[in-house]
XYZ file of C-alpha atoms in Angstrom:
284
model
C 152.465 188.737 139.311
C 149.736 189.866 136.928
C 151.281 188.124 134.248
C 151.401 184.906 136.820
C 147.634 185.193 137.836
C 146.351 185.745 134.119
C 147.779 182.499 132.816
C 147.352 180.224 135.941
C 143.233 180.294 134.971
C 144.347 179.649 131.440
C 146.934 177.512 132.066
C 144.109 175.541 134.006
C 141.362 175.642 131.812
C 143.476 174.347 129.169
C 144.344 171.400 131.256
C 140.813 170.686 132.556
C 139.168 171.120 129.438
C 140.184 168.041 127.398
C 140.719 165.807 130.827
C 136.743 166.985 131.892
C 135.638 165.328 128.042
C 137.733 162.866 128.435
C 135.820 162.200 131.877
C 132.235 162.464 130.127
C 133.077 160.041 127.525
C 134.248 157.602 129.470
C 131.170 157.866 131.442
C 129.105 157.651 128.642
C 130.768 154.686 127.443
C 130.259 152.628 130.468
C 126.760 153.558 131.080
C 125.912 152.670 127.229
C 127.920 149.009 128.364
C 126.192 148.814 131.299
C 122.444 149.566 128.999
C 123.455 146.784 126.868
C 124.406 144.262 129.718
C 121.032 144.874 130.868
C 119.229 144.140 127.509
C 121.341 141.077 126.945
C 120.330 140.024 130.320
C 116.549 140.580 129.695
C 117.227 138.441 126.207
C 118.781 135.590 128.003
C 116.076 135.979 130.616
C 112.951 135.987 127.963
C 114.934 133.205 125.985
C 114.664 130.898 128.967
C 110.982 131.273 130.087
C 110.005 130.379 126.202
C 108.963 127.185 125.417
C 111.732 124.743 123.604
C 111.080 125.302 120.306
C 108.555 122.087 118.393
C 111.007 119.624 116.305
C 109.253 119.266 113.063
C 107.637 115.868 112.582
C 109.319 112.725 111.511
C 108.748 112.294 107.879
C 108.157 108.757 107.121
C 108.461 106.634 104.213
C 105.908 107.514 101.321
C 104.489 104.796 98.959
C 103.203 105.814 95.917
C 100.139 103.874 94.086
C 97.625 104.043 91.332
C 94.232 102.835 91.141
C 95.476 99.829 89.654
C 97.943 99.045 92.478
C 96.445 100.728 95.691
C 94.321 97.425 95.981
C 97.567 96.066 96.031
C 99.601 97.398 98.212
C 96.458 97.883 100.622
C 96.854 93.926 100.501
C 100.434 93.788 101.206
C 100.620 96.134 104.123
C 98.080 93.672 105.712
C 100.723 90.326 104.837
C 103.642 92.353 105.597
C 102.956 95.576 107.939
C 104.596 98.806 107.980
C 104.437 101.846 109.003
C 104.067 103.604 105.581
C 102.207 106.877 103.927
C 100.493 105.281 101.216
C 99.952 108.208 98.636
C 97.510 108.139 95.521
C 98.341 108.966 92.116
C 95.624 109.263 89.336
C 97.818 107.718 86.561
C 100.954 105.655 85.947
C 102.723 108.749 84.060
C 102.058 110.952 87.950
C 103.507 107.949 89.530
C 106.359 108.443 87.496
C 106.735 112.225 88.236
C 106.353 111.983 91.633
C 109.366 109.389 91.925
C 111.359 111.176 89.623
C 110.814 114.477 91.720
C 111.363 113.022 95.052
C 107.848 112.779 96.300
C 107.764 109.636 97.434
C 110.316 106.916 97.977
C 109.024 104.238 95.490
C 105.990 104.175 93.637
C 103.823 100.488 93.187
C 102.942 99.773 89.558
C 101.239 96.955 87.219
C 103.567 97.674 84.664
C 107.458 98.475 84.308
C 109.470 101.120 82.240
C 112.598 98.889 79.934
C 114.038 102.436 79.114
C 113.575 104.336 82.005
C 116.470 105.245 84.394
C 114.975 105.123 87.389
C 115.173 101.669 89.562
C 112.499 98.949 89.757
C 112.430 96.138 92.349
C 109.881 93.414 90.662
C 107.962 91.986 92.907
C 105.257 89.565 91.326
C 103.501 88.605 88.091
C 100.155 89.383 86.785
C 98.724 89.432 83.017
C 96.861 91.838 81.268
C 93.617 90.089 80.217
C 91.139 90.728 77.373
C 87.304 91.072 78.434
C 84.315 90.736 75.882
C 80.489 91.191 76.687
C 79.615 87.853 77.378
C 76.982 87.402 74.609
C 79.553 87.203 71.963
C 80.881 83.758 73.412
C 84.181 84.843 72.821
C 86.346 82.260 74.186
C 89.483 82.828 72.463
C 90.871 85.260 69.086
C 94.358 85.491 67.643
C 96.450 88.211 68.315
C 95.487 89.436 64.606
C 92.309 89.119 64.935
C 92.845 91.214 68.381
C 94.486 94.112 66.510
C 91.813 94.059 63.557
C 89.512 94.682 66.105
C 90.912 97.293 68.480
C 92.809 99.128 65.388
C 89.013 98.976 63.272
C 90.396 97.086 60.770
C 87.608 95.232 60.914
C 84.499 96.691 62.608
C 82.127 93.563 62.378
C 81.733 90.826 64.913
C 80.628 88.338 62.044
C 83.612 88.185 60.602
C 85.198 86.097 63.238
C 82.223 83.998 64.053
C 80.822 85.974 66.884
C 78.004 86.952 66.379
C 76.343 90.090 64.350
C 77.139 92.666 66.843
C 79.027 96.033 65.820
C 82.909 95.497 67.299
C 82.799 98.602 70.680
C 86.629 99.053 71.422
C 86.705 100.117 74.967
C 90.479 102.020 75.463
C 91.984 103.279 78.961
C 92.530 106.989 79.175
C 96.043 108.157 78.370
C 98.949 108.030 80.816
C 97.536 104.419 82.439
C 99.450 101.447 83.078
C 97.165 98.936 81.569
C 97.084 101.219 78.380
C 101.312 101.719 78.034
C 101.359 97.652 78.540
C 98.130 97.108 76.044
C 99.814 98.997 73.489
C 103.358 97.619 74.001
C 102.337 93.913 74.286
C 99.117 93.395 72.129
C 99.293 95.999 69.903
C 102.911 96.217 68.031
C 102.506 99.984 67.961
C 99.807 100.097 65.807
C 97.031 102.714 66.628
C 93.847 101.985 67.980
C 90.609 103.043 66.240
C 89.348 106.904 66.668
C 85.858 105.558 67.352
C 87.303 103.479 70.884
C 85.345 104.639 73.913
C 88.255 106.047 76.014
C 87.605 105.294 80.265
C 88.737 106.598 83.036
C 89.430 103.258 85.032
C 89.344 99.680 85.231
C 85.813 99.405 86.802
C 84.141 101.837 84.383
C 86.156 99.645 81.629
C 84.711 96.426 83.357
C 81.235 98.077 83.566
C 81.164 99.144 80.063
C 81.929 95.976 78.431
C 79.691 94.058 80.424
C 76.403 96.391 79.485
C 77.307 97.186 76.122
C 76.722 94.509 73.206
C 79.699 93.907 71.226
C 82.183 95.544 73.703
C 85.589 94.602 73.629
C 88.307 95.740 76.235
C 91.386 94.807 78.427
C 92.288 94.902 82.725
C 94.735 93.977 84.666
C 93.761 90.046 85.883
C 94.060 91.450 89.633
C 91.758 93.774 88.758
C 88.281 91.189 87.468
C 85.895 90.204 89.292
C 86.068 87.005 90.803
C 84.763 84.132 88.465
C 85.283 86.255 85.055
C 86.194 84.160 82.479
C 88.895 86.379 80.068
C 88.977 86.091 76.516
C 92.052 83.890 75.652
C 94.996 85.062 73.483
C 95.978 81.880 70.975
C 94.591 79.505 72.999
C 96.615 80.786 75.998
C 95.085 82.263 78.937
C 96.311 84.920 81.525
C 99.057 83.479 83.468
C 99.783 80.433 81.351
C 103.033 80.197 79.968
C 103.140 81.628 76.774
C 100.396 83.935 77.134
C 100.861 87.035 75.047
C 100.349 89.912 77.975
C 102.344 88.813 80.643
C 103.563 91.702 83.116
C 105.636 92.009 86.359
C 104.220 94.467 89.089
C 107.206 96.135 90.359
C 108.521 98.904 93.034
C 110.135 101.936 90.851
C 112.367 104.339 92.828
C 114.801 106.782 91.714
C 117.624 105.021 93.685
C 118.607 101.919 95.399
C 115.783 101.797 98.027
C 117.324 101.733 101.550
C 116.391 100.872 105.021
C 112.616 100.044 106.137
C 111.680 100.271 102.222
C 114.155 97.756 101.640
C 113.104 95.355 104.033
C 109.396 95.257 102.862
C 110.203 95.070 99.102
C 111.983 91.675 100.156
C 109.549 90.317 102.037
C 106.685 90.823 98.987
C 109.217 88.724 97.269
C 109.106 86.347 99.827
C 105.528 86.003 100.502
C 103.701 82.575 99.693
C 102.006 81.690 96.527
C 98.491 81.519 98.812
C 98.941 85.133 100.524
C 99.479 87.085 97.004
C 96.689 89.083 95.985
C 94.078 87.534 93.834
C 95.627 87.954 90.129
C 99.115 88.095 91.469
C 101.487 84.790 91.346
C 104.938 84.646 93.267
C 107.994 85.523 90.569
C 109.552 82.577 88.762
């Protein structure tokens, strides 16, 4: 009996023991489910009295423009409307980055790039035309006596009838439109003179050459004032057939332009003769 009585306590114990644990644990488990129930109850509750979440904004289609075609494209968006972001870049070579990087979807330029990859939609015709202060008379000059001038082969006004003025070469900064197409179309890759007055735009060209005796430069013909009379290139002026500086304004994207872009690039080449910007004509 002794022997019957000692074990039945340890005979017990040994059985409630590991079921008791067993008990505890279990309860712990459930009361740890039932703690995160609860939180992801509060979560779904907080989550539903927050305000939806603000979509970011519609980006819309960016144009990209120079000073020498912002008065442009300000014109066409008045002849054919749409709701672009017109964006300003300082120089043809920023207009280039910023289309090659994705900045904006086509950039609006005087003059075009032969070698370049990227795509270009023309869209009209202009001319770059040679200015001179208007005391030299200057009605005309040859395209070699243009590049004695600008390159300082020949420094004296007098030497091409014009008076006895010093020759001024007025040049457009680096990186410019009117400058690449200068170069490329009047200038046969020779080098302009070190002594040319670099300038920092079209008006502060136009201003120059007008106050300064002597003063030869170069703008696009959109870009004169009304009733300037440009200097003519062998008897040709701007926009005449033949004339030595012609140039296409054209939209240059770094692929096929699509949708709303696409649309208003056709209609500019659509638009009548009479709504083009002044110094613009229609495409041939």
């Amino acid at each position: 009996m002794a022997a019957f009585i000692s074990a039945a306590p340890f005979s017990a114990g040994v059985w409630l023991v590991p079921h008791c644990c067993r008990l505890v644990g279990a309860g712990r488990a459930a009361a740890a489910r039932v703690k995160r129930t609860i939180w992801l109850l509060l979560i779904l509750a907080c989550a539903a009295c927050a305000p939806a979440a603000t979509p970011p904004p519609a980006v819309g289609v960016r144009i990209g423009t120079t000073p020498e075609s912002r008065p442009l494209v300000e014109a066409w968006l008045q002849a054919v409307p749409a709701a672009f972001t017109v964006v300003d870049y300082t120089s043809h070579r920023q207009l280039l980055r910023a289309v090659a990087a994705g900045g904006v979807a086509a950039g609006i330029s005087c003059a075009s790039e032969p070698a370049s990859p990227l795509v270009q939609v023309p869209l009209a015709q202009t001319a770059l035309a040679i200015i001179a202060h208007p005391a030299l008379g200057l009605t005309t000059l040859t395209r070699d006596q243009l590049q004695a001038i600008v390159t300082g082969a020949e420094t004296e006004w007098s030497a091409l009838g014009a008076g006895a003025s010093t020759a001024k070469v007025a040049y457009r900064e680096e990186g410019s439109a009117a400058r690449t197409a200068f170069e490329q179309l009047l200038l046969d890759g020779k080098a302009p003179t070190p002594a040319a007055r670099v300038l920092p735009g079209a008006q502060a060209m136009i201003e120059y050459v007008a106050a300064t005796p002597g003063a030869l430069g170069y703008a696009w013909l959109s870009e004169l004032p009304a009733g300037s009379t440009p200097v003519a290139i062998d008897g040709r002026n701007p926009g005449e057939a033949g004339y030595a500086a012609p140039a296409t304004v054209v939209a240059i994207a770094f692929s096929e332009p699509q949708g709303a872009l696409r649309e208003w690039l056709a209609a500019l080449q659509r638009v009548a003769p009479a709504a083009m910007p002044r110094g613009l004509s229609t495409l041939p």
